[in-house]
PDB file of C-alpha atoms in Angstrom:
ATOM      1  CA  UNK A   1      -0.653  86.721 -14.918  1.00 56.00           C
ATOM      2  CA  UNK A   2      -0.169  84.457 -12.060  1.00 67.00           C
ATOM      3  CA  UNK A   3       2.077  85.228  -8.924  1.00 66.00           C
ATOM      4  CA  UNK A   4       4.181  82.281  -8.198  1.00 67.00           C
ATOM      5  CA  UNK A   5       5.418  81.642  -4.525  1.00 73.00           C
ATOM      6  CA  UNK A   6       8.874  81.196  -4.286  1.00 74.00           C
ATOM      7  CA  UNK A   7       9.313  78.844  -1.557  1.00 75.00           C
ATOM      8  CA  UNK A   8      13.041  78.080   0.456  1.00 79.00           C
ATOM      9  CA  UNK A   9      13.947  74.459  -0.378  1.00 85.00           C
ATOM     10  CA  UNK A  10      14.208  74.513   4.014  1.00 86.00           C
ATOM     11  CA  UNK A  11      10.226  75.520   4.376  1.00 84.00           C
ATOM     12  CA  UNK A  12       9.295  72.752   1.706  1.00 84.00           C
ATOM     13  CA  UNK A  13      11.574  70.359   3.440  1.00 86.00           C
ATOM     14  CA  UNK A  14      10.173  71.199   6.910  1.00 88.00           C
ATOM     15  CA  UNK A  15       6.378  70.917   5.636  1.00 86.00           C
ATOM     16  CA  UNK A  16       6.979  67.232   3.657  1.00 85.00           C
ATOM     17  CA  UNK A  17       8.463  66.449   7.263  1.00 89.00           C
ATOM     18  CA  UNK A  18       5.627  67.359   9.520  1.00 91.00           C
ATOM     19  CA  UNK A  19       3.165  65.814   7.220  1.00 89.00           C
ATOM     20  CA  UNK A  20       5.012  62.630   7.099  1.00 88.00           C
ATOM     21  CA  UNK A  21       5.334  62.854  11.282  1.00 90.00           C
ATOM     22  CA  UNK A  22       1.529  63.579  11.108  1.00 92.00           C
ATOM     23  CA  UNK A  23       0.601  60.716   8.736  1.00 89.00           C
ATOM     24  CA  UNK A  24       3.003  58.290  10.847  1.00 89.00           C
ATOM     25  CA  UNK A  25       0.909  58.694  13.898  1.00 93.00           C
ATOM     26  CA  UNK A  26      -2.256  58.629  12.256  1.00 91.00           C
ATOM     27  CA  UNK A  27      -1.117  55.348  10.868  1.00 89.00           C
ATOM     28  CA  UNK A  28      -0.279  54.000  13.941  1.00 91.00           C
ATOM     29  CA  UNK A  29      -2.775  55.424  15.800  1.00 91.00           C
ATOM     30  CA  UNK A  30      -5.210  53.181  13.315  1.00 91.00           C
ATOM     31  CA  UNK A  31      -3.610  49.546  14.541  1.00 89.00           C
ATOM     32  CA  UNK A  32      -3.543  50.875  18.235  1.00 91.00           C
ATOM     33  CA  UNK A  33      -7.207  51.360  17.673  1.00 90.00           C
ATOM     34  CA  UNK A  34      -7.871  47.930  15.379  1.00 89.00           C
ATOM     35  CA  UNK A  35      -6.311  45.905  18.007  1.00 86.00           C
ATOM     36  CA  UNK A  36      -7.833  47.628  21.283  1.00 87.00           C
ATOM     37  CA  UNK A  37     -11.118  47.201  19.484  1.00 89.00           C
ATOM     38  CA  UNK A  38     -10.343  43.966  18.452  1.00 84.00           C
ATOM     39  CA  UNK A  39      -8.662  42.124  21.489  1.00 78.00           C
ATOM     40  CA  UNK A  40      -9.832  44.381  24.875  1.00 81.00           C
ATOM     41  CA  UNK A  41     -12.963  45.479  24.069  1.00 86.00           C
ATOM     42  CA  UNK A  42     -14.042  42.312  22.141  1.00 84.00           C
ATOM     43  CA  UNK A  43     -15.272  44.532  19.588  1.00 88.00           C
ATOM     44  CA  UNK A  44     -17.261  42.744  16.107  1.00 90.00           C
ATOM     45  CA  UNK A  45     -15.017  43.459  13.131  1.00 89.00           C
ATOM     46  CA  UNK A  46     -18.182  46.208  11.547  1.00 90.00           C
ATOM     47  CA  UNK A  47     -16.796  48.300  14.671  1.00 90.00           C
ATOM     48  CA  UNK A  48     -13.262  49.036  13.328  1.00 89.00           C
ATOM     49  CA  UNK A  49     -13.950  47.751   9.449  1.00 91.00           C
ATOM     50  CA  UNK A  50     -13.229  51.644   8.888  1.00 90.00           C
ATOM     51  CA  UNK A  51      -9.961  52.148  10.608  1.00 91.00           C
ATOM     52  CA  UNK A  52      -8.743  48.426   8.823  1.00 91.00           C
ATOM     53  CA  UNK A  53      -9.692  49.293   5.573  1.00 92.00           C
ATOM     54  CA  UNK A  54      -8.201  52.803   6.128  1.00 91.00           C
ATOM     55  CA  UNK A  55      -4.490  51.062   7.638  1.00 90.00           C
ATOM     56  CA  UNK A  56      -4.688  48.465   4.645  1.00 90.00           C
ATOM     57  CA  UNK A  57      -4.853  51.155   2.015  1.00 92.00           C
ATOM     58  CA  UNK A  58      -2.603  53.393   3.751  1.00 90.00           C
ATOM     59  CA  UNK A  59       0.027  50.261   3.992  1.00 89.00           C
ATOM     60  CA  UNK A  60      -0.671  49.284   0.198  1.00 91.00           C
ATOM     61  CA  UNK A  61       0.189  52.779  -1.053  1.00 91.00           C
ATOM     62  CA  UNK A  62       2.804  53.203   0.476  1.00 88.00           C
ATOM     63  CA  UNK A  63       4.986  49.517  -0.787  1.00 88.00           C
ATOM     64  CA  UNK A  64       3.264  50.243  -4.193  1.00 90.00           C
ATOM     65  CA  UNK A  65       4.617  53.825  -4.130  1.00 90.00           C
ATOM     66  CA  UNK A  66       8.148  53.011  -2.875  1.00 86.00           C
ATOM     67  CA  UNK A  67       8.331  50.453  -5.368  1.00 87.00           C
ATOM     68  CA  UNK A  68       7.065  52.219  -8.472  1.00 87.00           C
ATOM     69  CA  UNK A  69       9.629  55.510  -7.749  1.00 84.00           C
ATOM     70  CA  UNK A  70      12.524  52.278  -6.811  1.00 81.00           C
ATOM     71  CA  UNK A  71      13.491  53.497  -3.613  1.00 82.00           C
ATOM     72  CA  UNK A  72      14.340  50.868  -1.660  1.00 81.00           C
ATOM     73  CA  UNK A  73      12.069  49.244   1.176  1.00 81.00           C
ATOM     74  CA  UNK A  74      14.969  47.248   3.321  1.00 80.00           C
ATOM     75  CA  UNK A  75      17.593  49.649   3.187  1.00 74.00           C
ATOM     76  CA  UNK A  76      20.778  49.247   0.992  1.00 69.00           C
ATOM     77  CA  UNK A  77      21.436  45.910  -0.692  1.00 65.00           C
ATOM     78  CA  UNK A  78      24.255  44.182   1.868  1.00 69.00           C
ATOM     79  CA  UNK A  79      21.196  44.440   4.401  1.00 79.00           C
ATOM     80  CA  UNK A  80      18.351  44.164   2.266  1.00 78.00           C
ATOM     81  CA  UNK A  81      18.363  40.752   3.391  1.00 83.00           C
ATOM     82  CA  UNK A  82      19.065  40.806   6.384  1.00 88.00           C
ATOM     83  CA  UNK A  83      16.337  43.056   7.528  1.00 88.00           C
ATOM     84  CA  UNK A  84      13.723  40.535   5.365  1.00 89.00           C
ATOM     85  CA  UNK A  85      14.594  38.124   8.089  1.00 91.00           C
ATOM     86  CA  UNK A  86      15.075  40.656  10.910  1.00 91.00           C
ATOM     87  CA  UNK A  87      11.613  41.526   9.917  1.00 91.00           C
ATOM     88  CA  UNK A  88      10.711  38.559   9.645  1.00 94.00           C
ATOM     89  CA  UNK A  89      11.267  37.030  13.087  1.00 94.00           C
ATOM     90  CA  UNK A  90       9.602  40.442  14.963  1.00 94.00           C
ATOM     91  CA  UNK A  91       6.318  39.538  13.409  1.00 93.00           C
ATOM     92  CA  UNK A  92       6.432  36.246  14.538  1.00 93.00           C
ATOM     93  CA  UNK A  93       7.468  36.637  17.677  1.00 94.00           C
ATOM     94  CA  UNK A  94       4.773  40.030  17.918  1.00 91.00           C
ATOM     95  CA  UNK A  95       1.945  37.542  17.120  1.00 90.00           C
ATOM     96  CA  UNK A  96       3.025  34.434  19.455  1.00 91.00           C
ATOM     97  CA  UNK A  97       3.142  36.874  22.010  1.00 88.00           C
ATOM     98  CA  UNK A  98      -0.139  39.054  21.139  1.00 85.00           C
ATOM     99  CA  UNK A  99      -1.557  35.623  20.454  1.00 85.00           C
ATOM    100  CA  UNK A 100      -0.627  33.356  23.827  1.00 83.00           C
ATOM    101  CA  UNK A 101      -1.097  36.014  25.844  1.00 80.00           C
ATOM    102  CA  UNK A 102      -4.770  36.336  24.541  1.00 78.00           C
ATOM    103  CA  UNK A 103      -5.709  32.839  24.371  1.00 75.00           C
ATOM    104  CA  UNK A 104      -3.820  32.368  27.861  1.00 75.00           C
ATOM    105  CA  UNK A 105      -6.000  35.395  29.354  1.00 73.00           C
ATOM    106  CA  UNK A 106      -9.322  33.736  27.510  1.00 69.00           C
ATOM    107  CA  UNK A 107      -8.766  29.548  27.861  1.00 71.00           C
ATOM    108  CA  UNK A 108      -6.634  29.829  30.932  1.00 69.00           C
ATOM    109  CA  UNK A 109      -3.858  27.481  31.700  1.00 66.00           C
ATOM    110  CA  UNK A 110      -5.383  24.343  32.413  1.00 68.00           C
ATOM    111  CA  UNK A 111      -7.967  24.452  29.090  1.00 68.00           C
ATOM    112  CA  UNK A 112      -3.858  24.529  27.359  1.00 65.00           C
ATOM    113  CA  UNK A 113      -2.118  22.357  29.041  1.00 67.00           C
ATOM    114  CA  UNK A 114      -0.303  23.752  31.303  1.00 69.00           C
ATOM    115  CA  UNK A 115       3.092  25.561  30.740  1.00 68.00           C
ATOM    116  CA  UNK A 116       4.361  23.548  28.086  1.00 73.00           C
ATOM    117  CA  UNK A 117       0.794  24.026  26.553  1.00 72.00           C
ATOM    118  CA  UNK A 118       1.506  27.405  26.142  1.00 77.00           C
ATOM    119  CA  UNK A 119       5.234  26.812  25.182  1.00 81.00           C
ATOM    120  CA  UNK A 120       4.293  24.836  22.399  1.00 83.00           C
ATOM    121  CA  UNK A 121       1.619  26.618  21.648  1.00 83.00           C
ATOM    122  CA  UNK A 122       3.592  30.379  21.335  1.00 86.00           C
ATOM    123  CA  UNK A 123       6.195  28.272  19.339  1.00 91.00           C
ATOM    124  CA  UNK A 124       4.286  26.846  16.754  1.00 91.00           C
ATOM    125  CA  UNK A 125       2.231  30.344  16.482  1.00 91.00           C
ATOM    126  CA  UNK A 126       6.323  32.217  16.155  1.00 93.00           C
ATOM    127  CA  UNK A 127       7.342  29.685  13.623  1.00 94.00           C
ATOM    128  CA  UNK A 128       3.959  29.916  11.528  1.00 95.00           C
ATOM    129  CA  UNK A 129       3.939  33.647  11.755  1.00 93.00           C
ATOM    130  CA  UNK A 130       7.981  34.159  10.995  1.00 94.00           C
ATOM    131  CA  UNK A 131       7.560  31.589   8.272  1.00 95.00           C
ATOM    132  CA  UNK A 132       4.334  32.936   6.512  1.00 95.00           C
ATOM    133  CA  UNK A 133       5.329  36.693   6.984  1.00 94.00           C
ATOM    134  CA  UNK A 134       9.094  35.645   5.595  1.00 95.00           C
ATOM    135  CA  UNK A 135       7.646  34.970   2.604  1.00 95.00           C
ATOM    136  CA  UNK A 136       5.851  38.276   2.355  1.00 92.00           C
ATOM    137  CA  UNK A 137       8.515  39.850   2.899  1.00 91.00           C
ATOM    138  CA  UNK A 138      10.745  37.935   0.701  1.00 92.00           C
ATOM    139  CA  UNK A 139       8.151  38.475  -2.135  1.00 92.00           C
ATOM    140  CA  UNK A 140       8.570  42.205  -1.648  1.00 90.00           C
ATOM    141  CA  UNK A 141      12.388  42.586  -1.205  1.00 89.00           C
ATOM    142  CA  UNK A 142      12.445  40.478  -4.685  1.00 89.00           C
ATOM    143  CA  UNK A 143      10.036  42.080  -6.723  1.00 90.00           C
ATOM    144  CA  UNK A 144      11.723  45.700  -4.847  1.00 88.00           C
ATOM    145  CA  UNK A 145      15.328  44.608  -6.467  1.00 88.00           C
ATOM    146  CA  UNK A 146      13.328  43.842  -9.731  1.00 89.00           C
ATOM    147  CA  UNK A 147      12.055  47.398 -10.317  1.00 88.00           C
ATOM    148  CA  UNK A 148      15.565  49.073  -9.357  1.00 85.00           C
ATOM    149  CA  UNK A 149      16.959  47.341 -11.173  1.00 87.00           C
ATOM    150  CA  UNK A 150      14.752  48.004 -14.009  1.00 87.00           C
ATOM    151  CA  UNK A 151      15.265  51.798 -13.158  1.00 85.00           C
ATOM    152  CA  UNK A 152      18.546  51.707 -12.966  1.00 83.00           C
ATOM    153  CA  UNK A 153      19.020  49.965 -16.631  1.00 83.00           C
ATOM    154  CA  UNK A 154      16.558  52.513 -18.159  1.00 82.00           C
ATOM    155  CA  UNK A 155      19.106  55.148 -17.054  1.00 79.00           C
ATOM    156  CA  UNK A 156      22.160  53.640 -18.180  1.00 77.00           C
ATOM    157  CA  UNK A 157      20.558  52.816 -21.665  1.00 71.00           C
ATOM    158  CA  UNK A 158      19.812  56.785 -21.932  1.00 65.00           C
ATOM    159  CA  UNK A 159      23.123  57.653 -20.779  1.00 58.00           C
ATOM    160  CA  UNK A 160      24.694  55.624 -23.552  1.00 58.00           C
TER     161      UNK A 160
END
């Protein structure tokens, strides 16, 4: 016969929560690496294919996961969409900034004409980045309602 381990609800609690803290930096510890590869050290992509690959998996399991048990991936649904485009406008303005600062640092001013160069420049980049990572996230908030929804009619069928 086998001994089970009865374990406090606290310990298991405790344990999922230090895993999660430890898998959180890991994760970001991955991008800080991709883009200090990638944009200080001028690195080829074969240098950090690894750590990419391992940060797009890690990313993918985690929506997929989320989205197959139906919790919710932008909080409750009066701020579901609001967070889509809170989201939304962070990335873009994240890459104009990652992005002009870069090309700034690399062309120099005069190569993009001037100040309002790079004004139109890190506007065009926000804009294209909001707009193209709005619908991502769009596409995910809708097909996230989809499946709790779906979740939540299976229950109320069995409950009937």
């Amino acid at each position: 016969m086998k001994k089970v381990n009865i374990q406090d609800e606290r310990i298991v609690s405790q344990k999922r929560k230090i895993g999660s803290d430890a898998f959180g930096i890991i994760y970001f510890g991955l991008i800080i690496s991709i883009l200090l590869q990638q944009f200080m050290l001028d690195a080829p992509f074969s240098q950090y294919a690894a750590e990419f690959v391992l940060f797009m998996v890690a990313a993918v399991y985690i929506i997929v996961r989320n989205i197959i048990v139906g919790n919710s991936l932008f909080g409750d649904s009066s701020n579901g969409q609001k967070i889509v485009i809170i989201n939304s406008l962070v990335c873009g303005v994240t890459i104009a900034a990652i992005t002009t600062t870069l090309n700034s640092v690399n062309f120099g001013l005069e190569k993009m004409g001037g100040s309002t160069g790079i004004a139109l420049t890190a506007f065009i980049t926000f804009a294209s980045g909001a707009f193209v990572s709005f619908i991502g996230f769009e596409f995910l908030y809708i097909i996230n309602k989809k499946r709790q929804k779906q979740i939540d009619d299976r229950y109320n069928d069995e409950d009937e």
